[in-house]
Tab-separated table of C-alpha atoms and ligand atoms in Angstrom:
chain	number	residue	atom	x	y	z
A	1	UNK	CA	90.442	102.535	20.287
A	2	UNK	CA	92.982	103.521	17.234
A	3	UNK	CA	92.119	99.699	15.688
A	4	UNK	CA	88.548	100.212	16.457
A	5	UNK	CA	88.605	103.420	14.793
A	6	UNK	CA	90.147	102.401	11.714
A	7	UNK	CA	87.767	98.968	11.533
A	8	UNK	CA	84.944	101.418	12.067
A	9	UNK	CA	86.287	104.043	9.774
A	10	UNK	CA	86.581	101.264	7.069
A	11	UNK	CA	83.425	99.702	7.810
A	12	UNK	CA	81.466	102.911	6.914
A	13	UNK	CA	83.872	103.957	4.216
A	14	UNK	CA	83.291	100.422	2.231
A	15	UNK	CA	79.458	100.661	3.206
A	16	UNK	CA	78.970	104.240	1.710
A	17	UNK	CA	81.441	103.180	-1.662
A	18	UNK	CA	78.531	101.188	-2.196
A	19	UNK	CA	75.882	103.695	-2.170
A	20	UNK	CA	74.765	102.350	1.692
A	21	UNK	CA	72.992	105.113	4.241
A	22	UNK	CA	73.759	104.996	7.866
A	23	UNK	CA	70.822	104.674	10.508
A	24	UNK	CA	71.291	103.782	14.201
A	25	UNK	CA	68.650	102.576	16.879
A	26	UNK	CA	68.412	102.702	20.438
A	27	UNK	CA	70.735	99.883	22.770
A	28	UNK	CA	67.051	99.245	24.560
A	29	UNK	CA	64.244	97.741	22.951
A	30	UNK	CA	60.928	95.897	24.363
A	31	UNK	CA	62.178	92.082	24.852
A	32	UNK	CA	59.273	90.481	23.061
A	33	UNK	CA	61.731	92.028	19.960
A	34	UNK	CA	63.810	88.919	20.335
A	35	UNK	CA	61.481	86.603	21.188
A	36	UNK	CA	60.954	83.982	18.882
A	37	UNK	CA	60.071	80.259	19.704
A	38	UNK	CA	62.177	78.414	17.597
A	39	UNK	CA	65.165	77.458	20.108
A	40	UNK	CA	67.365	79.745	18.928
A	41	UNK	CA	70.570	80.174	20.875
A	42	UNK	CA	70.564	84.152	20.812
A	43	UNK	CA	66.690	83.648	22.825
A	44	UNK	CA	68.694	82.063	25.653
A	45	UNK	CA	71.294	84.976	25.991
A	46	UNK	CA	69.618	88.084	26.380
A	47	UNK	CA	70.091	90.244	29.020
A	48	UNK	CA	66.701	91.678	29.580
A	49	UNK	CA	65.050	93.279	32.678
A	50	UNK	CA	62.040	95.233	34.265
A	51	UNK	CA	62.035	98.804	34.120
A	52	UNK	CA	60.624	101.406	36.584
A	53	UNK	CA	57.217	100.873	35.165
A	54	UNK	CA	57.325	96.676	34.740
A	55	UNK	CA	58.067	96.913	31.434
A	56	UNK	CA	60.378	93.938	29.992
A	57	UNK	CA	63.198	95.453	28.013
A	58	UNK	CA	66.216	93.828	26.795
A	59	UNK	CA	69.993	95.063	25.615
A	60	UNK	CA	70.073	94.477	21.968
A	61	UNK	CA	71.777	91.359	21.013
A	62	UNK	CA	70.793	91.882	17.420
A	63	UNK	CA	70.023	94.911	15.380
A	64	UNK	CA	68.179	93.443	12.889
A	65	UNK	CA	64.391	93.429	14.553
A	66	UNK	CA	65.126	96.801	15.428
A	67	UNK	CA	66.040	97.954	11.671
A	68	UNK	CA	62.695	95.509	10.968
A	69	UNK	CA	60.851	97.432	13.400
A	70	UNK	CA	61.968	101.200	12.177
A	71	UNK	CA	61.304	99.645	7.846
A	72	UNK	CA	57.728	98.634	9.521
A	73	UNK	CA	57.153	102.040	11.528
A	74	UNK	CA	58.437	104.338	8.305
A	75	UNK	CA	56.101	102.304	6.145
A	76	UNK	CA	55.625	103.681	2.346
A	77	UNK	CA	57.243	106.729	3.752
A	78	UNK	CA	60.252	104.628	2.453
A	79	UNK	CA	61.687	104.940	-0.772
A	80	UNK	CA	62.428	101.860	-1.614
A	81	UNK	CA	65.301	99.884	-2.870
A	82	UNK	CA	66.377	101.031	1.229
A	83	UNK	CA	70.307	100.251	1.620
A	84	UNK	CA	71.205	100.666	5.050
A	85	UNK	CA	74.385	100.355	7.318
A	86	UNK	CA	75.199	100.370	10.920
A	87	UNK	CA	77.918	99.559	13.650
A	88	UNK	CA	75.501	98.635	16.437
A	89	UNK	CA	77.269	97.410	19.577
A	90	UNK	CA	75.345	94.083	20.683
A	91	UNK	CA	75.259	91.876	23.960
A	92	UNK	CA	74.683	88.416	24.241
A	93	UNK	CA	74.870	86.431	27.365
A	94	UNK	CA	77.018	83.935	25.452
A	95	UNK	CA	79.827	81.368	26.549
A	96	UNK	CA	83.220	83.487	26.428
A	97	UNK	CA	85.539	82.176	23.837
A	98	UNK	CA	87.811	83.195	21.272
A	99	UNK	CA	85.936	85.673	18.895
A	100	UNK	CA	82.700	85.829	20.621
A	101	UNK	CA	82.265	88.169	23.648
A	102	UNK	CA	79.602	89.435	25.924
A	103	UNK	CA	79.919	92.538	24.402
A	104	UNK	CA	80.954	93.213	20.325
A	105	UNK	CA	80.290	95.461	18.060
A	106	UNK	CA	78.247	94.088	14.721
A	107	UNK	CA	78.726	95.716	11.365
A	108	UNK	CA	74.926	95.363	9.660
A	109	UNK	CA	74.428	95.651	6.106
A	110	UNK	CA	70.934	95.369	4.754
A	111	UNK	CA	69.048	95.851	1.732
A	112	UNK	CA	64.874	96.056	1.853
A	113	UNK	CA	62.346	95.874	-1.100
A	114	UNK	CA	64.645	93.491	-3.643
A	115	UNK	CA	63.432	90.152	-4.062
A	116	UNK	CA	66.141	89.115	-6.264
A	117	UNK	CA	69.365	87.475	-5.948
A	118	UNK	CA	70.489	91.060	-7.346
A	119	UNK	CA	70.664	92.208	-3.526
A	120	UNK	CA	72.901	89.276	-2.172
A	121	UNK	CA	75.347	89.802	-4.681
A	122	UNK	CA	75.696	93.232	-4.111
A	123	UNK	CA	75.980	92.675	-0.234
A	124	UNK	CA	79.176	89.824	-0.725
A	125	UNK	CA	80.714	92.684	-3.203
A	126	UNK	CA	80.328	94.994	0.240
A	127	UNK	CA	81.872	92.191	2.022
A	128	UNK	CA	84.362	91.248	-0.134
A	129	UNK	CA	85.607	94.354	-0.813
A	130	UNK	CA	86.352	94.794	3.174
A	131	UNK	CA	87.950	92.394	2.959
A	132	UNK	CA	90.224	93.379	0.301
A	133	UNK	CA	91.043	96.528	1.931
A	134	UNK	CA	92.405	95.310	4.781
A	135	UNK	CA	94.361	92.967	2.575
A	136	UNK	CA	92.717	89.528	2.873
A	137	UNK	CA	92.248	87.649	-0.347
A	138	UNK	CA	90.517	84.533	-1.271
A	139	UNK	CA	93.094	82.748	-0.441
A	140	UNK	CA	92.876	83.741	3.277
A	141	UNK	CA	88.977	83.659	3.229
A	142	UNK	CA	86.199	82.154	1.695
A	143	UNK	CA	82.344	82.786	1.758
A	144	UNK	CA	80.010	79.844	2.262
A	145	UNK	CA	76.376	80.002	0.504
A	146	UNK	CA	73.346	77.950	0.138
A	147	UNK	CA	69.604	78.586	0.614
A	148	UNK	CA	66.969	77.573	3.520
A	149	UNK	CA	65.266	76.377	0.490
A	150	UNK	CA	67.308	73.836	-0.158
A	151	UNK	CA	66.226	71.824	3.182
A	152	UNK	CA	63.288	72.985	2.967
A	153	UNK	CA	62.647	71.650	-0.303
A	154	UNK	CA	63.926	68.078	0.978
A	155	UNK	CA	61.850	68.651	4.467
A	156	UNK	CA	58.623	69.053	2.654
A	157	UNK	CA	58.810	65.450	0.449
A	158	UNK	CA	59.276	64.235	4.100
A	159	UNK	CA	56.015	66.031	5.364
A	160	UNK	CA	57.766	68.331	7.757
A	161	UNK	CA	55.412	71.045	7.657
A	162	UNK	CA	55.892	75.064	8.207
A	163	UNK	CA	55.831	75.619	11.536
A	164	UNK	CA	58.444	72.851	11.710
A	165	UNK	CA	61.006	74.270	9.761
A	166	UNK	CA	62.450	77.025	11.350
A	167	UNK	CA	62.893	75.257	14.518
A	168	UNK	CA	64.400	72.425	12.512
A	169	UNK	CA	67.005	74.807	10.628
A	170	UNK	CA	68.062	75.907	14.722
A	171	UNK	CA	68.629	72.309	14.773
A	172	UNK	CA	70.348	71.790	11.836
A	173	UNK	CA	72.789	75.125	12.592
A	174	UNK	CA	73.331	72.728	15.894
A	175	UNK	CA	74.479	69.274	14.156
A	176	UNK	CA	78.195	69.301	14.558
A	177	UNK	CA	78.233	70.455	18.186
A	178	UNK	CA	75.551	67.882	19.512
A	179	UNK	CA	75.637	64.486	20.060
A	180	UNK	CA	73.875	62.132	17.462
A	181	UNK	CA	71.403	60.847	19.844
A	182	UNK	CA	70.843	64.114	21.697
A	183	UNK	CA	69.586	65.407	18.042
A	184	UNK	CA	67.677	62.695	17.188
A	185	UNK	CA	65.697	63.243	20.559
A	186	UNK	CA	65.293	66.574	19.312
A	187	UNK	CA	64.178	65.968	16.134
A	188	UNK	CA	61.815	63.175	17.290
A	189	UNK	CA	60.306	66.185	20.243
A	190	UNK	CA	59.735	68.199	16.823
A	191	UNK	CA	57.447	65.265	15.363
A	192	UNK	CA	60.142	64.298	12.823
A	193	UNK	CA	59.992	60.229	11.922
A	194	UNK	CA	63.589	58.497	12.314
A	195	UNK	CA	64.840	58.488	9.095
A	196	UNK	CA	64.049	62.198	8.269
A	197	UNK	CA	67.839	62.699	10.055
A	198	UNK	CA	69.966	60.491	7.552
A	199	UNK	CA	68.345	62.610	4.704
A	200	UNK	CA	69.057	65.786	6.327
A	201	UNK	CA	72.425	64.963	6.556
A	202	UNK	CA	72.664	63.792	3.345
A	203	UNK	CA	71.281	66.993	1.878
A	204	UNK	CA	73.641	68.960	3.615
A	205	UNK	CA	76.700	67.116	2.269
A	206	UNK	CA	75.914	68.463	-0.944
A	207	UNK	CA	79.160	71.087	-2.045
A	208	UNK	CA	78.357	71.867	-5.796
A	209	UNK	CA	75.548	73.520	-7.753
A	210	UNK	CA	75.285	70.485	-10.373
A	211	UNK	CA	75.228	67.869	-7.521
A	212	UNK	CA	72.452	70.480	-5.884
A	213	UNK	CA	70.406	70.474	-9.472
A	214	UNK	CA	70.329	66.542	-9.595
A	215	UNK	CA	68.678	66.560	-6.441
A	216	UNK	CA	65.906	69.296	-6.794
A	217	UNK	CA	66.026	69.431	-10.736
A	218	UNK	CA	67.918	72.275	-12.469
A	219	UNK	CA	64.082	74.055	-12.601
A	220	UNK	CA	64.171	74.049	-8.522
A	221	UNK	CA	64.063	77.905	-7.561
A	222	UNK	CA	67.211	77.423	-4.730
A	223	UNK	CA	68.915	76.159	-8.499
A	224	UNK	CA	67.838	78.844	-10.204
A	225	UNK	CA	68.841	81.045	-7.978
A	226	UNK	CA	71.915	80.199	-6.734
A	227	UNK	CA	73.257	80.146	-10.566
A	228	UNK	CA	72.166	83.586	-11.174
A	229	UNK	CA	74.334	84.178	-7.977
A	230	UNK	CA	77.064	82.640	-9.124
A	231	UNK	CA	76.581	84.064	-12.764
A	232	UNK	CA	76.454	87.486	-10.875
A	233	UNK	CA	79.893	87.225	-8.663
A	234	UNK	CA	81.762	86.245	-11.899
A	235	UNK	CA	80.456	89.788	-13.189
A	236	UNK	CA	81.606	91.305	-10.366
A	237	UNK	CA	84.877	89.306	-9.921
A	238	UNK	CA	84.780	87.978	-6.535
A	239	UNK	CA	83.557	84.436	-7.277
A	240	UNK	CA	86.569	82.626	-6.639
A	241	UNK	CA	85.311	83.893	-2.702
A	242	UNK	CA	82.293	81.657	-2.906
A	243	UNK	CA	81.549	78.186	-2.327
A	244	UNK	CA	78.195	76.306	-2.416
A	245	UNK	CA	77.613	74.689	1.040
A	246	UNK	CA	74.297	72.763	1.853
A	247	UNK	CA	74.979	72.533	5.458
A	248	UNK	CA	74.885	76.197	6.052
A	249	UNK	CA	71.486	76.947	7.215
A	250	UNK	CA	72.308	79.753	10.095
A	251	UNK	CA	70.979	79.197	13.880
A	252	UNK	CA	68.543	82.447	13.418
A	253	UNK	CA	64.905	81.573	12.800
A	254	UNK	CA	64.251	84.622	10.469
A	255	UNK	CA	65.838	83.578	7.695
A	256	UNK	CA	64.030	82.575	4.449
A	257	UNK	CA	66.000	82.034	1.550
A	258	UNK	CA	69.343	82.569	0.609
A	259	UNK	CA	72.293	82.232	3.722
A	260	UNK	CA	75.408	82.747	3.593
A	261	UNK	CA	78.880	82.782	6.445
A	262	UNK	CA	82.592	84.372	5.807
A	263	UNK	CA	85.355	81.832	7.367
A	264	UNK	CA	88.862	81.715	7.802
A	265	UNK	CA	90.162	79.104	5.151
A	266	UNK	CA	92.699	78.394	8.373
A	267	UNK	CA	89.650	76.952	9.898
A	268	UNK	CA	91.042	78.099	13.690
A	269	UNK	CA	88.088	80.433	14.172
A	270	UNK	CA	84.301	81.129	14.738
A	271	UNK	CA	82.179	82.252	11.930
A	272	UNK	CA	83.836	85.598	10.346
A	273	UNK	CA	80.627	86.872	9.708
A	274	UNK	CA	76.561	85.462	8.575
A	275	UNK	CA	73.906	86.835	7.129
A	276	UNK	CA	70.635	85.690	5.131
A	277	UNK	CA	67.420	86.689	3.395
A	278	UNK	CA	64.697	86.950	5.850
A	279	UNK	CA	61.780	87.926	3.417
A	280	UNK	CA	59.212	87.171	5.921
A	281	UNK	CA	60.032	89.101	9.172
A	282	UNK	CA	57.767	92.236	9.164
A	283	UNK	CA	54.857	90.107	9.129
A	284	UNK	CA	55.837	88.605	12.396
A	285	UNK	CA	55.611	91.846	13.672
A	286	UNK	CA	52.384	92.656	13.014
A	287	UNK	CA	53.222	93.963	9.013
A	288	UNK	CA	53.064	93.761	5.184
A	289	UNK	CA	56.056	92.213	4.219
A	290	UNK	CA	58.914	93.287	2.295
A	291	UNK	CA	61.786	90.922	0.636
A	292	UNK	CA	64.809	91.376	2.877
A	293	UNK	CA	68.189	90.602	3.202
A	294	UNK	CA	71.362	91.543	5.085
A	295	UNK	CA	74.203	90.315	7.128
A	296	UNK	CA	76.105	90.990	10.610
A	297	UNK	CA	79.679	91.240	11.013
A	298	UNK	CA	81.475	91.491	14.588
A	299	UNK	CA	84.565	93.080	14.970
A	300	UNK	CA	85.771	90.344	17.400
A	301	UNK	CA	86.654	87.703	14.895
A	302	UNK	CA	88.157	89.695	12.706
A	303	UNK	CA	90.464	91.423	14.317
A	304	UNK	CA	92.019	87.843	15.818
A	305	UNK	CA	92.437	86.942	12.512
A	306	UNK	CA	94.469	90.401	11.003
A	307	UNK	CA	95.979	89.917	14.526
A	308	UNK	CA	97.566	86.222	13.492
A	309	UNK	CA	98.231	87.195	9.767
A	310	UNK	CA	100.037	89.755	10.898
A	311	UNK	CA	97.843	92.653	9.138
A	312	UNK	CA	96.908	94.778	12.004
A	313	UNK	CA	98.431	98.031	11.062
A	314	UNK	CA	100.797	100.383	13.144
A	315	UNK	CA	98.608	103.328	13.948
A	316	UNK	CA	100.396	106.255	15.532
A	317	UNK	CA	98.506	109.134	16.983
A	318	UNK	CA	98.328	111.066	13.999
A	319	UNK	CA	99.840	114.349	16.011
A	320	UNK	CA	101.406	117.123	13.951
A	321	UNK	CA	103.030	119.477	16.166
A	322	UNK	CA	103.600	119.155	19.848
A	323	UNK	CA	104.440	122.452	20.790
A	324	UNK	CA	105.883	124.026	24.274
A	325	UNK	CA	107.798	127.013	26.366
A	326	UNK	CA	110.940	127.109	27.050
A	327	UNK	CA	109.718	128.251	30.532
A	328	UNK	CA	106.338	128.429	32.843
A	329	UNK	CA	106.178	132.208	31.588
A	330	UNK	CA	105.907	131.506	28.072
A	331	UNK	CA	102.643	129.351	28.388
A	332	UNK	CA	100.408	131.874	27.581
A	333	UNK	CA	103.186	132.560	23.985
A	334	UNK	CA	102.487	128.437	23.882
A	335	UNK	CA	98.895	128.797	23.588
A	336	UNK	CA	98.753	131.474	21.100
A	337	UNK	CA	101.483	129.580	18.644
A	338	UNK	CA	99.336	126.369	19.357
A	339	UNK	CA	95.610	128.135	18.143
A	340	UNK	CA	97.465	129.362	15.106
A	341	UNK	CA	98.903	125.915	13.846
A	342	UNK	CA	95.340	124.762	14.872
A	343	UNK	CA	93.207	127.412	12.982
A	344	UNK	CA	95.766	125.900	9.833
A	345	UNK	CA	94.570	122.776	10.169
A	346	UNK	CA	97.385	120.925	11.957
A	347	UNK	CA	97.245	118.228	14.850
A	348	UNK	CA	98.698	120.039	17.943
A	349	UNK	CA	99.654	118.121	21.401
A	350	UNK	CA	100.292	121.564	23.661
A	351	UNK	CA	102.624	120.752	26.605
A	352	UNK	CA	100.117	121.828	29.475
A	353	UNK	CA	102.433	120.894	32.547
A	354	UNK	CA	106.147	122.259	33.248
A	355	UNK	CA	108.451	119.855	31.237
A	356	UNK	CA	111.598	120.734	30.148
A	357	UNK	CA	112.594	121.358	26.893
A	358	UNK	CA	114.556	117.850	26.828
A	359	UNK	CA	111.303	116.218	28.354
A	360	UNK	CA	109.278	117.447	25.714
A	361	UNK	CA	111.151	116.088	22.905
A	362	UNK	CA	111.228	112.627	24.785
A	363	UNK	CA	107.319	113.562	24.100
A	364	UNK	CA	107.932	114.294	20.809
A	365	UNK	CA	108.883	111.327	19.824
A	366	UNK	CA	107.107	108.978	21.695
A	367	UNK	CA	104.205	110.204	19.771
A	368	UNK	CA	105.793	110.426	16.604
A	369	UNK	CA	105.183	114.179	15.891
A	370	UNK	CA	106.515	115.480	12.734
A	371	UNK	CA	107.660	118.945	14.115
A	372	UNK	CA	108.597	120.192	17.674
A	373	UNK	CA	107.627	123.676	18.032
A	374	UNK	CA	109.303	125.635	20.754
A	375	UNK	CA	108.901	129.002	21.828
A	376	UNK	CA	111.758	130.683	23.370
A	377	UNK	CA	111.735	134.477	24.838
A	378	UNK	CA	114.573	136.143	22.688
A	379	UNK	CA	112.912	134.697	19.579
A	380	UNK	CA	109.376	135.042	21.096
A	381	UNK	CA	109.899	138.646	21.497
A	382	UNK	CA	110.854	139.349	17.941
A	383	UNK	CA	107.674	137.324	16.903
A	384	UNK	CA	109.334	134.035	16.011
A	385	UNK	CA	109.644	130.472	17.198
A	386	UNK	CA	112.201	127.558	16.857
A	387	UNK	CA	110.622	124.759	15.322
A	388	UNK	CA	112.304	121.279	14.591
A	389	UNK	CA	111.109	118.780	11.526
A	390	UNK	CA	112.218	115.742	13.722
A	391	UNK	CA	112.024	113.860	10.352
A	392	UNK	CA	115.206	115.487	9.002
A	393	UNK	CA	116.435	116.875	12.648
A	394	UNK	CA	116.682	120.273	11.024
A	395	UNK	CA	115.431	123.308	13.059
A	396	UNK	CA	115.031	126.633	11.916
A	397	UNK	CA	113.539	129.845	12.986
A	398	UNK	CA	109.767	130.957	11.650
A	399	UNK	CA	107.950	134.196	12.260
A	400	UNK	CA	104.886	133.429	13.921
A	401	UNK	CA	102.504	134.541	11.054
A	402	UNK	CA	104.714	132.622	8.300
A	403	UNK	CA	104.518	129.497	10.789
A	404	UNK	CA	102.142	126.823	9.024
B	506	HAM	P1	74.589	86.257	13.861
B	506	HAM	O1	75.076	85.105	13.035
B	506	HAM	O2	73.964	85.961	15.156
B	506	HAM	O3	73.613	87.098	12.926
B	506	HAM	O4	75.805	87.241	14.106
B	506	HAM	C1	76.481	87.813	13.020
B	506	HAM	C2	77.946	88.002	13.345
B	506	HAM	O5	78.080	88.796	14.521
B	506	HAM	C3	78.714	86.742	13.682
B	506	HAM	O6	79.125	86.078	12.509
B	506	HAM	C4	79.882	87.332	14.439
B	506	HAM	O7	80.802	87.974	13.544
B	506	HAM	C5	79.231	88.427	15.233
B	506	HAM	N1	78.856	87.978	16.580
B	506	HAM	C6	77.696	87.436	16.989
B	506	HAM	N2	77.715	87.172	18.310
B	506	HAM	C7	78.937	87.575	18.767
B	506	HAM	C8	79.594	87.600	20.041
B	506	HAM	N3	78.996	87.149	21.140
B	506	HAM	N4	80.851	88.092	20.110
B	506	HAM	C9	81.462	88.559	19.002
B	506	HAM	N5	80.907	88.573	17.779
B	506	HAM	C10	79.668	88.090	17.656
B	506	HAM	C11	72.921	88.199	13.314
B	506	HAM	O8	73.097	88.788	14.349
B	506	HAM	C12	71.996	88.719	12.253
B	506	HAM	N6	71.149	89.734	12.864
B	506	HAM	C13	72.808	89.255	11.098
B	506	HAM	C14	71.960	89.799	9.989
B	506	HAM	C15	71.858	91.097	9.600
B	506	HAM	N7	71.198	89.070	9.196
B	506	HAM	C16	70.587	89.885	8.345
B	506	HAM	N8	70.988	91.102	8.572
């Protein structure tokens, strides 16, 4: 709970450094939330059921339909630019391996009403700044971009229409784990000719913004766009993170435009963190639209990877005093010593059970107080009390109502 804390802590302190508002939702939503029929893997894994009254509800595995869902129900109530952040915990009924659990929490960062390319940079400067604090550099990760309209582009000179894309991106977010002939069966159950597969793959070899404008023509808007992108992360100094990759096209079907996924330049683990523009989601719920992006971040992966690098930090309890009687008597002397240091301000671990004055310095230190404050009857009864600084092992002898 103390690393959790301090991720958590961070999280929110990085999120609000940024000018980002928390909101929260509830764990339970109506299932038909998450349902989408593009094949998405997160469709498979939800662990929904009936309630007393038949409903279908489901345990979030995502928070961003229900952040969709709350932008929707506030409507023009909402001032917009709306930057919002949350630490949701999520389940998935997923395949237990390193750094992805039944259970995680997700840090979600999202910005609403922004068409612009001005709202992903802002969002990598969130994430790159996390990851500064806790002392990973670009060296340790790196931040892999490209745009749904870069397939798409390519998709639609092959005639794959609309309603073929998203399920094709699932696909696509699928290549390296499936076999070649299992996803050509796929793709040909989609309607896609033979062929259409070699140019996918093709397309998502591409690594570099020029090789991307000799494709699509600099005037192509995933170009355009990704430039300004670029042009914007050298402005804010973290573009030495970023690195143009065609083949990431994210397995959620949401997603519109720009997408992007943190990794470990080590390479040993899962996706660090993902995100995307998904311009288009409020409509599928019923809505006007509103440009959209955001990203999710568990707290799984990353603390594997500040686990191997060595960068989780040593976090002690964080206790002040601990103070104690000398004897079972004295308790009541204990208490009142304790609620003054308190009132001050100060961490206090009282001794609630009979130890001994040796046992309670054993205490002292095994939680790495700073003082150990002891109350004693001859000293009690002038109105004093022995405290230790078990930094400098000096002790000395403070009235009561100079003790602070
Ligand atoms: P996602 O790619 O499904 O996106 O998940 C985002 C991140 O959540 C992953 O990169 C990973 O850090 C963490 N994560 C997901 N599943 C697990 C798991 N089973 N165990 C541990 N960590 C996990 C989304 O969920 C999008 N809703 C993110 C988003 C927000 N896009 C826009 N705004």
């Amino acid at each position: 709970m103390r690393v959790r804390n301090w991720l958590f802590d961070l999280w929110r302190e990085v999120s609000e450094a940024h000018g980002f508002e928390a909101y929260d939702a509830p764990v339970v939503e109506h299932e038909e939330l998450y349902i989408r029929k593009a094949g998405e893997e997160i469709t498979g894994q939800i662990y929904s059921f009936e309630d007393k009254s038949g409903r279908r509800l489901a345990l979030r595995p995502e928070m961003t339909p229900s952040l969709a869902r709350m932008v929707l129900q506030k409507g023009s109530g909402l001032r917009f630019p709306v930057k919002w952040y949350a630490v949701p915990q999520c389940w998935r009924y997923e395949r237990m391996t390193r750094g992805r659990k039944r259970e995680h929490f997700q840090w979600n960062v999202d910005i609403f009403g922004v068409a612009g390319v001005n709202a992903e940079a802002e969002l990598l400067a969130v994430l790159t700044s996390f990851f500064r604090r806790v002392g990973l550099g670009p060296e340790d990760v790196g931040v892999k971009i490209s745009s749904r309209r870069v397939l798409q582009s390519v998709l639609e000179d092959l005639g794959v229409t609309d309603e073929q894309f998203a399920p094709v991106c699932v696909l696509v977010d699928k290549l390296e784990k499936m076999p070649r002939e299992q996803l050509e069966a796929d793709f040909a159950a989609l309607g896609l000719a033979p062929g259409v597969v070699d140019r996918i793959i093709e397309t998502l070899g591409i690594q570099d913004l020029d090789a991307l404008a000799s494709v699509l023509g600099e005037e192509h808007p995933a170009v355009t766009e990704l430039r300004a992108l670029w042009s914007l992360a050298e402005a804010y100094g973290y573009a030495d993170w970023l690195q143009l990759d065609a083949s990431i096209v994210r397995g959620l079907a949401y997603y519109t435009g720009t997408v992007f996924e943190a990794f470990d330049r080590g390479a040993s683990l899962r996706a660090v963190c993902g995100g995307g523009r998904y311009d288009r989601l409020l409509s599928t719920f019923g809505g006007r639209d509103v440009p959209a992006v955001g990203f999710g971040f568990g707290d799984v992966v990353i603390l594997e990877l500040l686990k191997d690098k060595g960068r989780l930090p040593v976090l002690e309890r964080g206790i002040d005093d601990v103070v104690t009687a000398w004897r079972a008597e004295l308790h009541p002397a204990a208490v009142e010593v304790a609620t003054h240091l308190r009132a001050a301000g100060r961490r206090v671990d009282l001794v609630l059970d009979d130890k001994k004055v040796k046992a309670a310095f054993k205490h002292a230190a095994r939680v790495d107080a700073a003082r150990l404050v002891l109350v004693a009857p001859d000293e009690w009864a002038k109105g004093e009390v022995t405290v230790k600084d078990l930094r400098l092992g000096q002790q000395q002898t403070v009235r009561l109502d100079a003790l602070s």
